[in-house]
Amino acid sequence: MKDPETGESVGVQVKQGKNSLDNSLSKSADKIFLFTTQGSVSPVDENVTVIQPEDLFVFVMTNENLIPDSIKMWLYFKQKSGS
């Protein structure tokens, strides 16, 4: 993937549950973004950004127009249940 503004290469790693993320990707692209729902991230290099679950949720809630309807349905149920 390429950053459309800078042309830099971008890598993404996403894990669900308590799976740990691999920081060795930092050598494979100019920018790396890591996200895990419950796992851990080893110390990261300067070009690595770790996305926290709370930050992702805030982004989704403030940018609903970018979210597919199927995901919006799950957000609606989550908000309705109060969790």
Short mmCIF file of N, CA and C in Angstrom, two decimals:
data_model
loop_
_atom_site.label_atom_id
_atom_site.label_comp_id
_atom_site.label_asym_id
_atom_site.label_seq_id
_atom_site.Cartn_x
_atom_site.Cartn_y
_atom_site.Cartn_z
N MET A 1 0.84 -1.16 0.00
CA MET A 1 0.00 0.00 0.00
C MET A 1 0.90 1.24 0.00
N LYS A 2 0.40 2.31 -0.58
CA LYS A 2 1.15 3.57 -0.61
C LYS A 2 0.32 4.68 0.01
N ASP A 3 0.97 5.56 0.76
CA ASP A 3 0.32 6.76 1.28
C ASP A 3 0.05 7.66 0.08
N PRO A 4 -1.23 8.02 -0.16
CA PRO A 4 -1.54 8.81 -1.35
C PRO A 4 -0.94 10.22 -1.33
N GLU A 5 -0.62 10.72 -0.14
CA GLU A 5 -0.08 12.07 -0.04
C GLU A 5 1.44 12.11 -0.18
N THR A 6 2.12 11.10 0.37
CA THR A 6 3.59 11.13 0.39
C THR A 6 4.24 10.12 -0.54
N GLY A 7 3.48 9.10 -0.95
CA GLY A 7 4.05 8.03 -1.78
C GLY A 7 4.83 7.01 -0.99
N GLU A 8 4.89 7.16 0.34
CA GLU A 8 5.61 6.20 1.18
C GLU A 8 4.86 4.88 1.24
N SER A 9 5.61 3.78 1.37
CA SER A 9 4.97 2.47 1.52
C SER A 9 4.42 2.34 2.93
N VAL A 10 3.26 1.67 3.04
CA VAL A 10 2.56 1.53 4.31
C VAL A 10 2.24 0.06 4.54
N GLY A 11 2.50 -0.42 5.76
CA GLY A 11 2.15 -1.79 6.14
C GLY A 11 1.17 -1.77 7.29
N VAL A 12 0.29 -2.76 7.32
CA VAL A 12 -0.73 -2.85 8.37
C VAL A 12 -0.75 -4.27 8.90
N GLN A 13 -0.83 -4.40 10.23
CA GLN A 13 -1.02 -5.71 10.85
C GLN A 13 -2.14 -5.59 11.87
N VAL A 14 -3.13 -6.48 11.76
CA VAL A 14 -4.29 -6.47 12.66
C VAL A 14 -4.44 -7.87 13.23
N LYS A 15 -4.62 -7.96 14.55
CA LYS A 15 -4.84 -9.25 15.21
C LYS A 15 -6.04 -9.15 16.13
N GLN A 16 -6.78 -10.24 16.23
CA GLN A 16 -7.94 -10.29 17.12
C GLN A 16 -7.57 -11.12 18.35
N GLY A 17 -8.14 -10.75 19.49
CA GLY A 17 -7.90 -11.50 20.71
C GLY A 17 -6.56 -11.17 21.34
N LYS A 18 -5.98 -12.13 22.03
CA LYS A 18 -4.76 -11.89 22.79
C LYS A 18 -3.50 -12.22 22.00
N ASN A 19 -3.58 -12.19 20.70
CA ASN A 19 -2.41 -12.43 19.85
C ASN A 19 -1.49 -11.22 19.87
N SER A 20 -0.22 -11.46 20.01
CA SER A 20 0.75 -10.37 20.03
C SER A 20 1.10 -9.96 18.61
N LEU A 21 1.51 -8.72 18.47
CA LEU A 21 1.88 -8.19 17.16
C LEU A 21 3.38 -8.27 16.96
N ASP A 22 3.78 -8.38 15.73
CA ASP A 22 5.18 -8.54 15.37
C ASP A 22 5.77 -7.22 14.89
N ASN A 23 6.65 -6.65 15.68
CA ASN A 23 7.27 -5.37 15.35
C ASN A 23 8.31 -5.50 14.23
N SER A 24 8.66 -6.72 13.83
CA SER A 24 9.68 -6.88 12.79
C SER A 24 9.21 -6.36 11.43
N LEU A 25 7.92 -6.08 11.30
CA LEU A 25 7.41 -5.49 10.06
C LEU A 25 7.99 -4.11 9.80
N SER A 26 8.56 -3.49 10.82
CA SER A 26 9.06 -2.12 10.69
C SER A 26 10.09 -1.98 9.58
N LYS A 27 10.70 -3.07 9.19
CA LYS A 27 11.71 -3.02 8.12
C LYS A 27 11.08 -3.19 6.73
N SER A 28 9.79 -3.57 6.68
CA SER A 28 9.18 -3.91 5.40
C SER A 28 8.47 -2.74 4.71
N ALA A 29 8.31 -1.60 5.39
CA ALA A 29 7.63 -0.45 4.80
C ALA A 29 8.09 0.82 5.49
N ASP A 30 7.81 1.95 4.85
CA ASP A 30 8.19 3.24 5.44
C ASP A 30 7.38 3.54 6.70
N LYS A 31 6.09 3.21 6.67
CA LYS A 31 5.21 3.42 7.82
C LYS A 31 4.48 2.11 8.12
N ILE A 32 4.36 1.78 9.40
CA ILE A 32 3.65 0.57 9.83
C ILE A 32 2.58 0.96 10.84
N PHE A 33 1.40 0.38 10.70
CA PHE A 33 0.31 0.58 11.65
C PHE A 33 -0.06 -0.77 12.23
N LEU A 34 -0.05 -0.87 13.57
CA LEU A 34 -0.37 -2.11 14.27
C LEU A 34 -1.62 -1.93 15.11
N PHE A 35 -2.50 -2.96 15.09
CA PHE A 35 -3.71 -2.93 15.91
C PHE A 35 -3.99 -4.33 16.42
N THR A 36 -4.28 -4.44 17.72
CA THR A 36 -4.72 -5.70 18.31
C THR A 36 -5.83 -5.39 19.31
N THR A 37 -6.84 -6.26 19.36
CA THR A 37 -7.97 -6.01 20.26
C THR A 37 -7.59 -6.22 21.72
N GLN A 38 -6.73 -7.21 22.01
CA GLN A 38 -6.35 -7.48 23.40
C GLN A 38 -4.89 -7.86 23.57
N GLY A 39 -4.19 -8.08 22.50
CA GLY A 39 -2.82 -8.55 22.59
C GLY A 39 -1.84 -7.47 23.00
N SER A 40 -0.58 -7.81 22.89
CA SER A 40 0.45 -6.85 23.27
C SER A 40 1.31 -6.53 22.05
N VAL A 41 2.03 -5.45 22.16
CA VAL A 41 2.94 -5.03 21.10
C VAL A 41 4.31 -4.86 21.73
N SER A 42 5.30 -5.51 21.13
CA SER A 42 6.66 -5.35 21.64
C SER A 42 7.11 -3.91 21.39
N PRO A 43 8.19 -3.49 22.00
CA PRO A 43 8.67 -2.12 21.76
C PRO A 43 8.71 -1.84 20.26
N VAL A 44 8.31 -0.64 19.89
CA VAL A 44 8.16 -0.33 18.47
C VAL A 44 9.23 0.64 17.98
N ASP A 45 9.53 0.52 16.70
CA ASP A 45 10.47 1.43 16.06
C ASP A 45 9.78 2.76 15.75
N GLU A 46 10.57 3.73 15.35
CA GLU A 46 10.08 5.09 15.12
C GLU A 46 9.00 5.17 14.02
N ASN A 47 9.08 4.29 13.03
CA ASN A 47 8.12 4.34 11.93
C ASN A 47 6.85 3.52 12.19
N VAL A 48 6.68 3.03 13.42
CA VAL A 48 5.53 2.18 13.78
C VAL A 48 4.55 2.97 14.63
N THR A 49 3.27 2.91 14.25
CA THR A 49 2.20 3.52 15.03
C THR A 49 1.30 2.41 15.55
N VAL A 50 1.10 2.36 16.86
CA VAL A 50 0.20 1.39 17.47
C VAL A 50 -1.15 2.06 17.66
N ILE A 51 -2.19 1.47 17.11
CA ILE A 51 -3.54 2.02 17.22
C ILE A 51 -4.24 1.32 18.38
N GLN A 52 -4.67 2.09 19.36
CA GLN A 52 -5.36 1.55 20.53
C GLN A 52 -6.83 1.30 20.19
N PRO A 53 -7.45 0.24 20.76
CA PRO A 53 -8.86 -0.05 20.48
C PRO A 53 -9.77 1.15 20.75
N GLU A 54 -9.50 1.88 21.81
CA GLU A 54 -10.34 3.04 22.15
C GLU A 54 -10.26 4.11 21.07
N ASP A 55 -9.06 4.32 20.54
CA ASP A 55 -8.88 5.32 19.48
C ASP A 55 -9.63 4.92 18.21
N LEU A 56 -9.60 3.63 17.90
CA LEU A 56 -10.32 3.15 16.72
C LEU A 56 -11.83 3.34 16.90
N PHE A 57 -12.33 3.05 18.09
CA PHE A 57 -13.76 3.21 18.36
C PHE A 57 -14.17 4.68 18.23
N VAL A 58 -13.37 5.59 18.77
CA VAL A 58 -13.66 7.02 18.66
C VAL A 58 -13.66 7.44 17.19
N PHE A 59 -12.69 6.95 16.41
CA PHE A 59 -12.65 7.28 14.99
C PHE A 59 -13.92 6.82 14.29
N VAL A 60 -14.33 5.59 14.57
CA VAL A 60 -15.54 5.05 13.93
C VAL A 60 -16.76 5.88 14.30
N MET A 61 -16.88 6.24 15.57
CA MET A 61 -18.06 6.96 16.03
C MET A 61 -18.09 8.39 15.48
N THR A 62 -16.94 8.97 15.19
CA THR A 62 -16.92 10.34 14.67
C THR A 62 -16.86 10.40 13.14
N ASN A 63 -16.76 9.24 12.51
CA ASN A 63 -16.70 9.18 11.05
C ASN A 63 -17.68 8.13 10.51
N GLU A 64 -18.88 8.12 11.06
CA GLU A 64 -19.86 7.10 10.68
C GLU A 64 -20.13 7.06 9.19
N ASN A 65 -19.98 8.19 8.51
CA ASN A 65 -20.24 8.21 7.07
C ASN A 65 -19.25 7.35 6.28
N LEU A 66 -18.12 6.97 6.89
CA LEU A 66 -17.13 6.13 6.22
C LEU A 66 -17.34 4.64 6.50
N ILE A 67 -18.25 4.33 7.41
CA ILE A 67 -18.42 2.96 7.90
C ILE A 67 -19.52 2.25 7.10
N PRO A 68 -19.27 1.00 6.67
CA PRO A 68 -20.31 0.25 5.95
C PRO A 68 -21.55 0.03 6.83
N ASP A 69 -22.71 -0.07 6.19
CA ASP A 69 -23.96 -0.25 6.92
C ASP A 69 -23.95 -1.49 7.80
N SER A 70 -23.30 -2.56 7.36
CA SER A 70 -23.27 -3.79 8.17
C SER A 70 -22.55 -3.55 9.50
N ILE A 71 -21.52 -2.72 9.50
CA ILE A 71 -20.80 -2.39 10.74
C ILE A 71 -21.63 -1.43 11.58
N LYS A 72 -22.30 -0.50 10.94
CA LYS A 72 -23.16 0.44 11.67
C LYS A 72 -24.22 -0.30 12.47
N MET A 73 -24.73 -1.41 11.92
CA MET A 73 -25.73 -2.20 12.63
C MET A 73 -25.15 -2.72 13.95
N TRP A 74 -23.91 -3.23 13.93
CA TRP A 74 -23.29 -3.74 15.15
C TRP A 74 -23.03 -2.60 16.15
N LEU A 75 -22.66 -1.44 15.66
CA LEU A 75 -22.46 -0.29 16.55
C LEU A 75 -23.77 0.10 17.22
N TYR A 76 -24.86 0.05 16.46
CA TYR A 76 -26.18 0.37 17.01
C TYR A 76 -26.52 -0.60 18.15
N PHE A 77 -26.32 -1.90 17.92
CA PHE A 77 -26.62 -2.89 18.96
C PHE A 77 -25.71 -2.71 20.18
N LYS A 78 -24.45 -2.37 19.95
CA LYS A 78 -23.53 -2.15 21.07
C LYS A 78 -23.97 -0.95 21.90
N GLN A 79 -24.34 0.13 21.24
CA GLN A 79 -24.79 1.32 21.97
C GLN A 79 -26.10 1.04 22.70
N LYS A 80 -26.99 0.30 22.07
CA LYS A 80 -28.28 -0.01 22.68
C LYS A 80 -28.12 -0.88 23.92
N SER A 81 -27.14 -1.79 23.90
CA SER A 81 -26.92 -2.68 25.04
C SER A 81 -26.18 -1.97 26.17
N GLY A 82 -25.58 -0.81 25.87
CA GLY A 82 -24.89 -0.04 26.91
C GLY A 82 -23.51 -0.54 27.23
N SER A 83 -22.95 -1.44 26.42
CA SER A 83 -21.59 -1.93 26.70
C SER A 83 -20.58 -1.32 25.79
#
